Coordinates of C-alpha atoms and ligand atoms in Angstrom, one line a residue:
M1356 CA 1.2 73.7 8.8
H1357 CA 1.6 71.0 6.3
I1358 CA 4.4 69.4 8.2
S1359 CA 2.6 69.5 11.6
R1360 CA -0.4 67.8 10.0
Y1361 CA 1.8 65.2 8.6
R1362 CA 3.4 64.6 12.0
E1363 CA 0.0 64.4 13.7
K1364 CA -1.2 61.9 11.1
K1365 CA 2.0 59.8 11.6
S1366 CA 1.6 59.9 15.3
L1367 CA -2.0 58.8 15.1
A1368 CA -1.1 56.0 12.7
N1369 CA 1.7 54.9 15.1
A1370 CA -0.6 55.0 18.1
R1371 CA -3.2 52.9 16.2
K1372 CA -0.6 50.4 15.3
N1373 CA 0.5 50.1 19.0
R1374 CA -3.0 49.6 20.1
L1375 CA -3.7 46.9 17.6
E1376 CA -0.4 45.2 18.5
I1377 CA -1.4 45.2 22.2
I1378 CA -4.9 43.9 21.4
K1379 CA -3.5 41.2 19.1
A1380 CA -1.2 40.1 21.8
Q1381 CA -4.3 39.1 23.7
L1382 CA -3.4 41.1 26.8
S1383 CA -5.9 41.4 29.6
R1384 CA -6.1 44.6 31.4
R1385 CA -4.1 43.2 34.3
E1386 CA -1.3 42.4 31.8
V1387 CA -1.5 45.9 30.2
I1388 CA -1.0 47.3 33.7
K1389 CA 1.9 44.9 34.3
A1390 CA 3.5 46.0 31.1
G1391 CA 3.6 49.6 32.3
L1392 CA 1.1 50.8 29.8
L1393 CA -1.4 52.0 32.4
G1394 CA -0.9 54.7 35.0
A1395 CA -2.2 54.4 38.6
G1396 CA -5.4 56.2 37.8
G1397 CA -6.3 53.7 35.1
Y1398 CA -5.3 55.9 32.2
L1399 CA -3.1 54.9 29.4
V1400 CA 0.4 56.3 29.7
L1401 CA 1.8 58.5 27.0
K1402 CA 3.8 56.1 24.9
N1403 CA 4.3 56.9 21.2
G1404 CA 1.1 58.8 21.1
L1405 CA -1.0 55.9 22.6
S1406 CA -2.8 58.1 25.0
Q1407 CA -3.5 60.8 22.4
W1408 CA -5.2 58.3 20.1
A1409 CA -7.1 56.6 23.0
S1410 CA -8.6 59.6 24.6
G1411 CA -9.2 61.8 21.5
N1412 CA -10.2 59.4 18.8
A1413 CA -11.7 56.4 20.4
W1414 CA -14.1 54.7 18.1
A1415 CA -16.4 53.5 20.8
K1416 CA -18.8 56.1 22.1
G1417 CA -17.8 57.2 25.5
G1418 CA -14.2 57.8 24.7
G1419 CA -11.9 55.0 25.8
D1420 CA -10.0 55.3 29.1
G1421 CA -12.3 57.6 30.9
G1422 CA -11.5 60.2 28.2
S1423 CA -13.4 63.0 26.7
G1424 CA -16.2 61.1 25.1
S1425 CA -15.5 62.2 21.5
T1426 CA -16.7 59.8 18.9
T1427 CA -15.6 58.6 15.5
P1428 CA -18.8 57.0 14.2
S1429 CA -19.0 53.6 12.4
P1430 CA -19.4 53.8 8.6
P1431 CA -23.0 54.6 7.5
T1432 CA -25.3 51.7 7.0
R1433 CA -28.9 51.6 5.6
S1434 CA -31.8 50.7 7.9
F1435 CA -34.6 48.1 7.4
I1436 CA -33.5 46.7 4.0
E1437 CA -32.7 43.2 5.1
A1438 CA -35.0 40.6 6.8
M1439 CA -34.2 39.6 10.4
P1440 CA -32.7 36.1 10.5
I1441 CA -34.4 33.4 12.6
M1442 CA -31.8 31.0 14.2
G1443 CA -32.0 27.3 13.4
I1444 CA -32.5 24.8 16.3
R1445 CA -29.6 22.7 17.5
Q1446 CA -30.2 19.1 16.5
P1447 CA -29.5 16.0 18.7
V1448 CA -26.9 13.5 17.4
A1449 CA -27.1 9.7 17.7
T1450 CA -23.4 9.3 18.4
L1451 CA -20.9 11.9 19.6
S1452 CA -17.7 12.5 17.7
G1453 CA -14.8 11.3 19.8
P1454 CA -14.7 9.0 22.8
V1455 CA -17.7 7.7 24.8
P1456 CA -18.5 10.3 27.5
T1457 CA -17.1 9.5 31.0
I1458 CA -18.0 10.7 34.5
A1459 CA -14.3 11.5 35.2
P1460 CA -12.7 14.0 32.9
N1461 CA -11.3 12.1 29.9
T1462 CA -8.0 14.1 29.7
A1463 CA -6.2 11.5 27.7
G1464 CA -9.1 11.5 25.2
G1465 CA -8.8 15.2 24.6
E1466 CA -11.3 16.6 27.2
G1467 CA -10.5 19.9 28.9
R1468 CA -12.8 19.3 31.9
T1469 CA -11.0 19.0 35.2
R1470 CA -13.7 17.8 37.6
P1471 CA -16.0 14.8 37.5
H1472 CA -19.7 15.1 36.7
Q1473 CA -21.2 15.3 40.2
A1474 CA -24.8 14.8 39.4
F1475 CA -24.3 11.1 38.8
G1476 CA -22.7 10.4 42.2
T1477 CA -24.6 12.8 44.4
Y1478 CA -28.1 12.0 43.2
P1479 CA -27.7 8.6 41.5
T1480 CA -31.3 7.9 41.1
K1481 CA -32.1 11.1 39.4
F1482 CA -29.9 10.9 36.4
T1483 CA -28.6 8.3 33.9
F1484 CA -25.2 8.4 32.3
P1485 CA -24.5 9.1 29.6
P1486 CA -27.8 10.9 29.1
A1487 CA -29.9 9.6 26.2
L1488 CA -30.1 13.0 24.6
K1489 CA -26.8 14.2 23.1
F1490 CA -25.7 17.2 21.2
E1491 CA -22.4 18.6 19.9
T1492 CA -21.2 22.0 19.0
H1493 CA -18.1 23.3 17.4
Q1494 CA -16.9 26.8 18.3
R1495 CA -15.1 28.1 15.2
E1496 CA -14.4 31.2 13.1
A1497 CA -16.7 32.1 10.2
F1498 CA -17.5 35.1 8.1
M1499 CA -21.0 36.6 8.1
S1500 CA -22.8 39.7 6.8
M1501 CA -24.2 42.1 9.4
S1502 CA -25.2 44.7 6.7
P1503 CA -25.0 44.9 2.9
D1504 CA -23.0 48.1 3.5
L1505 CA -20.2 46.5 5.4
P1506 CA -17.7 43.8 4.4
P1507 CA -18.1 40.2 5.6
Q1508 CA -17.3 40.1 9.4
P1509 CA -15.0 37.6 10.9
I1510 CA -16.8 36.1 14.0
W1511 CA -16.4 33.3 16.4
G1512 CA -19.6 31.4 16.7
F1513 CA -21.1 28.1 17.9
D1514 CA -21.1 26.0 14.7
G1515 CA -19.7 29.1 13.0
Q1516 CA -23.0 31.0 13.6
W1517 CA -23.8 34.2 15.3
P1518 CA -26.2 34.1 17.0
G1519 CA -25.5 30.4 17.7
P1520 CA -28.2 27.8 17.1
T1521 CA -31.1 28.1 19.4
H1522 CA -31.3 25.1 21.8
Y1523 CA -34.8 23.8 22.6
A1524 CA -34.9 21.7 25.8
R1525 CA -37.6 20.2 28.1
Y1526 CA -37.7 19.8 31.8
G1527 CA -37.2 16.2 32.7
E1528 CA -35.0 15.5 29.7
E1529 CA -31.4 15.7 30.8
L1530 CA -28.8 16.1 28.1
L1531 CA -25.2 16.3 27.3
I1532 CA -23.5 18.8 25.0
R1533 CA -20.0 18.0 23.7
N1534 CA -18.5 21.4 23.2
F1535 CA -15.5 21.5 20.8
N1536 CA -13.0 24.3 20.7
D1537 CA -12.0 24.7 17.1
L1538 CA -11.1 28.3 17.3
P1539 CA -8.1 29.6 15.4
T1540 CA -4.8 31.0 16.8
D1541 CA -5.1 34.3 15.0
N1542 CA -7.8 36.3 16.7
R1543 CA -7.7 39.1 13.9
G1544 CA -7.5 41.8 16.5
F1545 CA -9.4 40.7 19.6
G1546 CA -10.8 37.6 21.3
M1547 CA -9.2 34.8 23.5
N1548 CA -9.3 31.3 22.0
T1549 CA -9.4 29.5 25.4
V1550 CA -13.1 29.4 26.2
T1551 CA -15.7 28.3 28.8
T1552 CA -19.5 28.2 28.0
H1553 CA -22.0 29.3 30.6
L1554 CA -25.7 28.5 30.4
H1555 CA -27.1 31.6 32.0
N1556 CA -29.0 31.0 34.6
A1557 CA -29.6 27.3 34.4
H1558 CA -29.7 25.1 37.4
T1559 CA -26.4 23.4 36.4
P1560 CA -23.8 21.5 38.4
S1561 CA -20.7 23.6 38.9
E1562 CA -18.4 21.6 36.6
S1563 CA -20.9 22.1 33.7
D1564 CA -21.8 25.7 34.5
G1565 CA -19.0 27.4 32.4
F1566 CA -17.1 28.6 35.5
P1567 CA -14.8 31.5 34.4
C1568 CA -11.6 29.4 35.0
D1569 CA -12.9 26.2 33.5
F1570 CA -11.7 27.3 30.1
F1571 CA -10.3 24.8 27.6
N1572 CA -7.9 24.9 24.7
P1573 CA -8.2 24.8 20.9
G1574 CA -8.2 21.1 19.9
Q1575 CA -10.0 20.0 23.2
F1576 CA -13.6 19.3 24.0
Y1577 CA -15.6 19.7 27.1
D1578 CA -18.7 17.6 28.0
Q1579 CA -21.4 19.7 29.7
H1580 CA -24.3 17.9 31.5
Y1581 CA -27.5 19.9 31.7
P1582 CA -30.0 18.0 34.0
N1583 CA -32.9 20.3 33.1
A1584 CA -34.2 19.6 36.6
L1585 CA -36.5 21.9 38.6
A1586 CA -34.6 23.6 41.5
G1587 CA -35.3 22.0 44.8
F1588 CA -35.2 18.4 43.5
G1589 CA -32.5 17.5 46.0
S1590 CA -33.7 19.9 48.7
T1591 CA -34.8 19.0 52.2
H1592 CA -37.9 21.2 52.1
Q1593 CA -39.5 20.5 48.7
A1594 CA -41.1 17.8 46.6
T1595 CA -38.9 15.0 45.2
N1596 CA -38.9 16.3 41.7
G1597 CA -38.5 20.0 42.6
D1598 CA -40.9 22.9 42.6
V1599 CA -42.7 23.7 39.4
N1600 CA -42.8 27.3 40.6
E1601 CA -39.0 27.4 40.0
A1602 CA -39.4 26.6 36.3
L1603 CA -37.3 28.7 33.8
S1604 CA -38.1 29.6 30.2
T1605 CA -35.7 31.8 28.3
L1606 CA -32.0 31.2 28.9
W1607 CA -28.9 32.0 26.9
Y1608 CA -25.5 30.5 26.5
H1609 CA -22.3 32.6 26.2
D1610 CA -18.6 32.5 26.7
H1611 CA -17.5 33.3 30.3
R1612 CA -13.6 33.2 30.0
V1613 CA -12.1 35.0 33.0
D1614 CA -10.8 38.5 32.0
F1615 CA -11.9 38.0 28.3
T1616 CA -15.7 37.6 28.4
A1617 CA -16.4 40.9 26.9
Q1618 CA -14.2 40.3 23.8
N1619 CA -15.5 36.7 23.3
V1620 CA -19.2 37.7 23.7
Y1621 CA -18.7 40.6 21.4
K1622 CA -17.0 38.3 18.9
G1623 CA -20.1 36.2 18.7
L1624 CA -20.1 33.4 21.3
T1625 CA -23.8 33.7 22.3
G1626 CA -27.0 31.8 21.6
F1627 CA -30.5 31.1 23.0
Y1628 CA -31.6 28.1 25.1
C1629 CA -35.4 27.8 25.6
L1630 CA -36.7 25.5 28.2
F1631 CA -40.2 24.0 28.0
N1632 CA -42.5 22.0 30.3
D1633 CA -46.1 20.9 30.6
H1634 CA -47.2 24.5 31.2
D1635 CA -44.9 26.5 28.9
T1636 CA -45.2 24.0 26.0
G1637 CA -44.4 25.9 22.8
N1638 CA -47.9 25.1 21.7
E1639 CA -50.6 27.8 22.0
T1640 CA -53.4 25.2 22.4
T1641 CA -51.9 23.6 25.5
G1642 CA -50.7 24.6 29.0
F1643 CA -50.5 28.3 29.5
R1644 CA -51.3 28.7 25.8
L1645 CA -48.5 31.2 25.1
P1646 CA -48.2 32.2 21.5
G1647 CA -46.4 29.4 19.5
V1648 CA -47.3 27.0 16.7
Q1649 CA -45.2 23.9 16.0
A1650 CA -44.2 24.1 12.4
S1651 CA -43.4 20.3 12.3
S1652 CA -43.8 17.2 14.4
N1653 CA -40.0 17.4 15.1
F1654 CA -39.6 19.3 18.4
F1655 CA -36.2 20.6 17.2
T1656 CA -37.8 23.0 14.6
P1657 CA -38.2 26.7 15.2
L1658 CA -41.7 27.6 16.5
L1659 CA -43.9 30.0 14.6
Y1660 CA -45.0 33.1 16.5
D1661 CA -42.5 32.4 19.3
V1662 CA -39.4 34.4 18.2
P1663 CA -36.1 35.1 20.0
L1664 CA -34.7 38.6 19.5
M1665 CA -31.0 38.9 20.4
L1666 CA -30.0 42.5 20.8
A1667 CA -26.4 43.7 20.5
D1668 CA -24.7 47.0 19.9
K1669 CA -21.4 47.2 18.1
V1670 CA -18.7 49.6 16.7
F1671 CA -17.2 49.2 13.2
D1672 CA -13.8 50.5 12.2
P1673 CA -14.4 53.6 10.0
N1674 CA -11.3 52.6 7.9
T1675 CA -11.9 48.9 7.3
G1676 CA -15.7 48.5 8.1
L1677 CA -14.8 45.6 10.4
M1678 CA -16.2 45.0 13.9
F1679 CA -14.0 46.8 16.4
F1680 CA -13.4 46.1 20.1
D1681 CA -11.7 48.8 22.1
L1682 CA -9.5 47.0 24.7
F1683 CA -8.7 50.4 26.2
N1684 CA -12.2 51.4 27.0
F1685 CA -12.7 50.5 30.6
D1686 CA -16.0 52.3 31.2
G1687 CA -18.0 49.9 29.1
I1688 CA -18.4 49.8 25.3
L1689 CA -21.4 51.5 23.6
G1690 CA -21.9 50.6 20.0
D1691 CA -23.5 53.1 17.6
K1692 CA -24.9 50.2 15.5
F1693 CA -27.9 48.2 16.7
L1694 CA -28.2 44.6 15.7
V1695 CA -31.1 42.1 16.1
N1696 CA -30.2 38.4 15.5
G1697 CA -27.0 39.4 13.9
K1698 CA -28.3 42.1 11.4
I1699 CA -28.0 45.8 11.7
Q1700 CA -31.6 47.3 12.0
P1701 CA -33.4 44.5 10.1
F1702 CA -37.1 44.3 9.4
F1703 CA -39.4 41.5 10.4
Q1704 CA -42.6 40.5 8.5
V1705 CA -45.3 39.6 11.0
E1706 CA -49.0 38.6 10.7
P1707 CA -51.8 40.5 12.4
R1708 CA -52.1 38.3 15.5
R1709 CA -50.3 37.7 18.8
Y1710 CA -46.6 36.9 19.0
R1711 CA -44.3 35.9 21.9
F1712 CA -40.9 37.7 21.6
R1713 CA -38.0 36.5 23.8
V1714 CA -35.9 39.7 24.1
L1715 CA -32.2 39.3 25.2
N1716 CA -29.7 42.1 25.7
T1717 CA -26.2 40.7 25.1
G1718 CA -24.5 44.0 25.7
P1719 CA -21.6 44.6 26.0
S1720 CA -22.7 47.5 28.2
R1721 CA -25.9 49.2 27.1
F1722 CA -29.2 49.4 28.9
Y1723 CA -32.3 49.6 26.8
Q1724 CA -35.7 51.1 27.5
L1725 CA -37.8 49.6 24.7
F1726 CA -41.0 51.1 23.4
L1727 CA -43.3 49.8 20.5
T1728 CA -43.6 52.9 18.4
D1729 CA -46.0 53.8 15.5
Q1730 CA -43.6 56.2 13.8
G1731 CA -46.4 57.8 11.7
S1732 CA -48.3 59.1 14.7
N1733 CA -45.4 58.8 17.2
T1734 CA -47.7 56.9 19.5
Q1735 CA -46.6 54.2 22.0
I1736 CA -48.4 50.9 21.7
P1737 CA -48.8 49.0 25.0
F1738 CA -47.8 45.4 25.2
F1739 CA -47.6 42.7 27.8
Q1740 CA -44.5 41.6 29.6
I1741 CA -44.8 38.0 30.7
S1742 CA -41.3 37.3 32.1
T1743 CA -38.3 38.9 33.7
D1744 CA -34.9 37.1 33.0
G1745 CA -35.6 33.4 32.7
N1746 CA -38.8 33.5 34.8
L1747 CA -42.4 33.9 33.9
L1748 CA -44.2 36.5 36.0
P1749 CA -47.1 35.4 38.2
H1750 CA -49.4 37.2 35.7
P1751 CA -48.8 39.3 32.5
V1752 CA -48.1 42.9 33.2
Q1753 CA -49.3 45.5 30.7
V1754 CA -46.5 48.1 30.0
N1755 CA -45.8 50.8 27.5
N1756 CA -42.1 50.3 27.8
S1757 CA -39.6 47.9 29.4
I1758 CA -36.0 48.3 30.7
I1759 CA -33.6 45.6 29.9
A1760 CA -29.9 45.6 31.2
V1761 CA -27.1 43.4 29.9
A1762 CA -27.8 39.7 30.2
Q1763 CA -31.5 40.3 31.1
R1764 CA -34.3 38.7 29.1
M1765 CA -37.9 39.6 28.9
D1766 CA -40.6 37.7 27.1
V1767 CA -43.3 40.0 25.8
I1768 CA -46.6 39.4 24.0
I1769 CA -47.4 41.8 21.2
D1770 CA -50.7 41.7 19.5
F1771 CA -50.5 43.0 15.9
K1772 CA -54.2 42.3 15.2
N1773 CA -55.2 46.0 15.0
F1774 CA -52.2 47.0 13.0
A1775 CA -52.7 45.1 9.7
G1776 CA -50.8 46.8 6.9
K1777 CA -48.9 49.2 9.2
T1778 CA -45.3 49.6 10.1
L1779 CA -44.2 49.6 13.7
Y1780 CA -40.8 49.9 15.4
L1781 CA -39.0 48.7 18.4
E1782 CA -37.5 51.9 19.7
N1783 CA -34.9 52.3 22.4
R1784 CA -35.4 55.6 24.2
M1785 CA -32.9 55.1 27.1
E1786 CA -30.4 58.0 27.1
Q1787 CA -26.9 56.6 27.6
L1788 CA -23.8 58.6 26.6
D1789 CA -21.0 56.2 27.8
G1790 CA -20.5 52.7 29.2
R1791 CA -20.9 53.8 32.8
G1792 CA -24.7 53.5 32.6
P1793 CA -27.7 55.5 31.5
T1794 CA -28.1 59.2 32.4
G1795 CA -31.5 58.5 33.9
N1796 CA -33.3 60.4 31.1
T1797 CA -35.8 59.0 28.7
L1798 CA -35.5 60.4 25.1
A1799 CA -38.7 61.8 23.5
A1800 CA -40.9 59.5 21.4
G1801 CA -39.4 59.2 18.0
A1802 CA -36.0 60.5 19.2
G1803 CA -34.6 57.2 20.2
N1804 CA -32.9 54.4 18.3
F1805 CA -35.1 52.4 16.0
I1806 CA -33.7 49.0 16.2
L1807 CA -36.2 46.7 14.6
Q1808 CA -39.0 47.4 12.0
F1809 CA -42.2 45.3 12.1
R1810 CA -44.0 45.1 8.8
V1811 CA -47.5 43.9 9.6
G1812 CA -49.2 41.9 6.9
T1813 CA -52.9 41.5 6.3
T1814 CA -53.4 37.7 6.4
V1815 CA -53.0 35.2 9.2
S1816 CA -51.8 31.7 8.2
H1817 CA -52.5 30.1 11.7
A1818 CA -55.6 31.4 13.5
D1819 CA -54.6 32.8 16.9
A1820 CA -55.4 30.3 19.6
S1821 CA -53.1 31.8 22.2
V1822 CA -54.3 33.2 25.6
D1823 CA -55.3 36.8 25.7
P1824 CA -52.9 38.3 28.3
A1825 CA -55.6 41.0 29.1
T1826 CA -57.6 38.2 30.7
N1827 CA -54.9 38.1 33.4
P1828 CA -54.0 34.4 33.3
T1829 CA -52.0 32.9 36.2
F1830 CA -48.6 31.4 35.5
Y1831 CA -46.4 30.3 38.4
S1832 CA -46.6 31.4 42.1
L1833 CA -43.7 33.0 43.8
P1834 CA -42.0 30.8 46.4
N1835 CA -41.8 32.2 50.0
K1836 CA -39.2 34.9 50.3
N1837 CA -39.5 35.5 54.0
A1838 CA -37.9 32.3 55.4
A1839 CA -35.3 33.2 58.0
P1840 CA -31.8 33.4 56.7
R1841 CA -28.9 31.3 58.1
V1842 CA -26.5 34.1 57.0
S1843 CA -26.9 37.7 55.8
R1844 CA -24.1 39.1 53.7
S1845 CA -23.4 42.5 52.2
F1846 CA -21.6 43.6 49.1
R1847 CA -20.4 47.0 48.0
F1848 CA -20.0 47.5 44.2
E1849 CA -17.3 50.2 43.9
R1850 CA -14.5 51.6 41.8
G1851 CA -10.8 51.6 42.9
N1852 CA -7.7 52.5 41.0
G1853 CA -9.6 52.6 37.8
M1854 CA -10.8 49.0 38.3
W1855 CA -14.1 47.5 39.4
Q1856 CA -14.4 45.9 42.8
I1857 CA -16.7 44.0 45.1
N1858 CA -16.0 44.9 48.7
G1859 CA -12.6 46.4 47.8
Q1860 CA -11.3 43.3 46.0
L1861 CA -10.9 42.2 42.4
M1862 CA -11.6 38.8 40.9
S1863 CA -8.3 36.9 40.8
S1864 CA -7.3 35.6 37.3
D1865 CA -6.8 32.1 38.7
C1866 CA -10.2 32.0 40.5
A1867 CA -8.4 30.0 43.1
Q1868 CA -10.0 31.3 46.3
P1869 CA -13.7 31.4 47.2
R1870 CA -14.5 34.6 49.0
F1871 CA -17.2 32.8 51.1
Q1872 CA -19.0 29.5 51.4
V1873 CA -22.7 28.9 51.3
Q1874 CA -24.2 25.9 53.1
Q1875 CA -26.3 23.6 50.9
N1876 CA -30.0 23.7 51.6
S1877 CA -29.8 27.1 53.4
V1878 CA -31.5 30.5 53.0
E1879 CA -29.4 33.6 52.8
Y1880 CA -30.1 37.3 52.4
W1881 CA -27.6 39.3 50.3
S1882 CA -27.5 43.1 50.4
L1883 CA -26.0 45.0 47.4
Q1884 CA -24.9 48.6 47.6
N1885 CA -23.8 50.7 44.7
N1886 CA -20.9 52.8 46.0
S1887 CA -19.7 53.9 42.5
G1888 CA -21.8 57.0 42.1
A1889 CA -22.8 57.6 38.5
W1890 CA -22.1 54.0 37.4
M1891 CA -24.7 51.3 37.0
H1892 CA -24.2 47.6 37.4
P1893 CA -26.4 44.8 36.2
V1894 CA -25.5 42.2 38.8
H1895 CA -25.8 38.5 38.1
I1896 CA -25.6 35.6 40.5
H1897 CA -25.2 32.1 39.1
F1898 CA -27.2 29.0 39.8
E1899 CA -30.2 30.1 42.0
E1900 CA -32.7 32.9 41.2
H1901 CA -33.3 35.6 43.8
Q1902 CA -36.3 37.6 44.8
I1903 CA -36.1 41.2 45.8
R1904 CA -37.0 41.7 49.5
S1905 CA -36.5 45.4 49.3
Q1906 CA -34.8 48.1 47.3
S1907 CA -34.0 51.8 47.7
T1908 CA -35.8 52.7 44.4
A1909 CA -39.4 52.1 43.4
L1910 CA -40.0 48.4 42.6
L1911 CA -41.5 47.7 39.2
T1912 CA -44.4 45.2 39.1
S1913 CA -42.4 43.3 36.5
D1914 CA -39.6 42.9 39.0
V1915 CA -41.8 41.3 41.6
A1916 CA -40.6 37.9 40.4
R1917 CA -37.8 35.4 40.6
K1918 CA -34.8 37.0 38.8
D1919 CA -31.2 36.4 37.9
V1920 CA -30.0 39.9 37.1
F1921 CA -30.4 42.9 39.5
R1922 CA -30.1 46.4 38.0
L1923 CA -28.0 48.2 40.6
T1924 CA -28.8 51.8 39.5
H1925 CA -27.2 55.1 40.7
N1926 CA -26.4 54.9 44.4
A1927 CA -29.0 52.2 44.9
S1928 CA -29.2 49.4 47.4
C1929 CA -31.3 46.3 47.8
Q1930 CA -31.7 43.1 49.8
L1931 CA -32.2 39.8 47.9
F1932 CA -33.5 36.4 49.0
F1933 CA -31.8 33.2 48.1
R1934 CA -32.3 29.5 48.8
F1935 CA -29.3 27.4 47.7
R1936 CA -30.0 23.8 46.8
D1937 CA -29.2 20.6 44.9
F1938 CA -25.6 20.9 43.6
Q1939 CA -22.2 21.8 45.2
G1940 CA -19.1 23.6 44.0
R1941 CA -17.9 26.9 42.7
Y1942 CA -19.9 29.7 41.1
P1943 CA -19.3 33.3 40.3
F1944 CA -21.2 36.5 41.2
H1945 CA -20.4 39.5 39.0
C1946 CA -21.4 42.6 37.2
H1947 CA -22.7 41.7 33.7
N1948 CA -21.6 44.9 32.1
V1949 CA -19.0 42.5 30.6
V1950 CA -16.3 45.2 30.5
H1951 CA -16.7 45.8 34.2
E1952 CA -16.8 42.0 34.7
D1953 CA -13.4 41.6 33.0
H1954 CA -11.9 44.4 35.1
A1955 CA -12.7 42.6 37.5
M1956 CA -16.0 43.1 39.3
M1957 CA -16.6 39.4 40.1
L1958 CA -16.0 37.0 42.9
R1959 CA -16.1 33.2 43.5
W1960 CA -18.4 31.7 46.1
D1961 CA -18.8 28.0 46.8
I1962 CA -21.7 25.8 47.9
V1963 CA -20.6 23.2 50.4
P1964 CA -22.5 20.3 52.1
A1965 CA -24.3 20.9 55.4
P1966 CA -23.1 21.2 58.1
G1967 CA -20.5 23.7 56.8
G1968 CA -20.2 27.0 55.2
D1969 CA -18.7 30.0 56.9
T1970 CA -20.8 32.5 58.7
N1971 CA -18.8 35.5 57.6
S1972 CA -21.3 38.2 56.9
Q1973 CA -18.7 40.6 55.5
P1974 CA -16.9 38.6 52.8
Ligands
LIG69 CU1 -20.8 47.2 36.3

């Protein structure tokens, strides 16, 4: 008895050591397969107890490689004892570190870019070079506290911060960000230090989009040009400066390294990017009058009452208390700890007035169904949703809950006026037992995860001048989604050999071949079909928003909008409208459950000048 327990302990320790060695070697799943560590069905082979540890003792909820789902929980942490951090705003610089920016990649000067900036050649009158507004950021390792009950966590962050600094930008103000890779060689267990930064879902030229294979090395930099131009500015069917109805508001930036996005996003390479214009001004006395007060005359200062909330769920090693990423979990990773702006279950002190919250789900794999709960009475307090993804809805929609999948954003307006002195909670009541997707059940009120506590004060320091969403103000109109398509395409999201496929194929690790070409200035309809049964996929298409023409499930009012993530639920299908404009080059299309994305539910498509583009409707 004593001896067998000793053996079991030794075997588990051995298995854990093997797993950590494989993770430390920065192997992608493809490489794990190549090394003979995975069987044909996608399960870890028995090798020194590897499989035993993986399926029986996985730390991530959902149980590793399609295993039994048993769970070893993260260490206990106290809730609602630390204030929620508010991220600082990225500041412009007068002069960039390093050489003067060039249109062609400055390889000799240390730049990792491989393609010239196209915006300056293609539309020479629209942009200046180098742009007047310049920023720089350094991706590096740092240590941070996520809870007073856990040790300092090693993270990779933009300027050493997670969440990274919030970037405030304005339409009509193009900018350049010099992105330095100062990441270390030692990944302390997971993470890939060659990186590519995507600005989700900005209207960005391909070479600045953070394409999955545009990753660059430690010691290099990469100049990214963000035109902040309205979609349609170079189109044949729209006004010269683009369509204001295409304006975006809440975006985010994150690492997009092919095969390693999940690890690098989990490690901390994420941040907000808020885009303003003459309507969505950041000032509640002008334009659409959305909640927001400028705290200083400097635009690059966090707004009051306009607050980004970055949601993430994570797992912590029960032995060390350190953030843990399970490379052998292919279903999708569910954390048992909920973080907002980098803290586990923080509180936020608010005033009894209206706030705009920009909610972002960074995953890796969880769907949320968020309610505003008064725990004392267990009642649900209605609020207004004003955006889906980066796009304001035509009008505010009153809801008592909202579903948000990985990479989705929603801006909401909550009025705390009638709750002075009370304590409210953001509660997630979506039942999800593993990384495959939610069960479809909603947990009872009070039985969900309380992820953020609002402590409502009794005094207001800035009288509320924001628009009352109950008066049904109009934001933007939806562009026509019935224009005839040049091409219709269809895509099956499916599972094969334990991997994730689109139309039976995996993304190739070199991103070399486009699966199809889209003709610039053309309309296309894309049909998506979930052929993977109980799995769900939040599907993201870069560069252009879509509108839903039809879907097999009931359409929420809050999804009658321009969108950049489609929630492909159990056995669902849909048809999406696209109009492709302005820039050319390569872009990806992928599942944004980042574990599915890495394994390798993604494809490359290209925009090519007209006339051109293939007419293949079955890519
Ligand atoms: Cu997926």
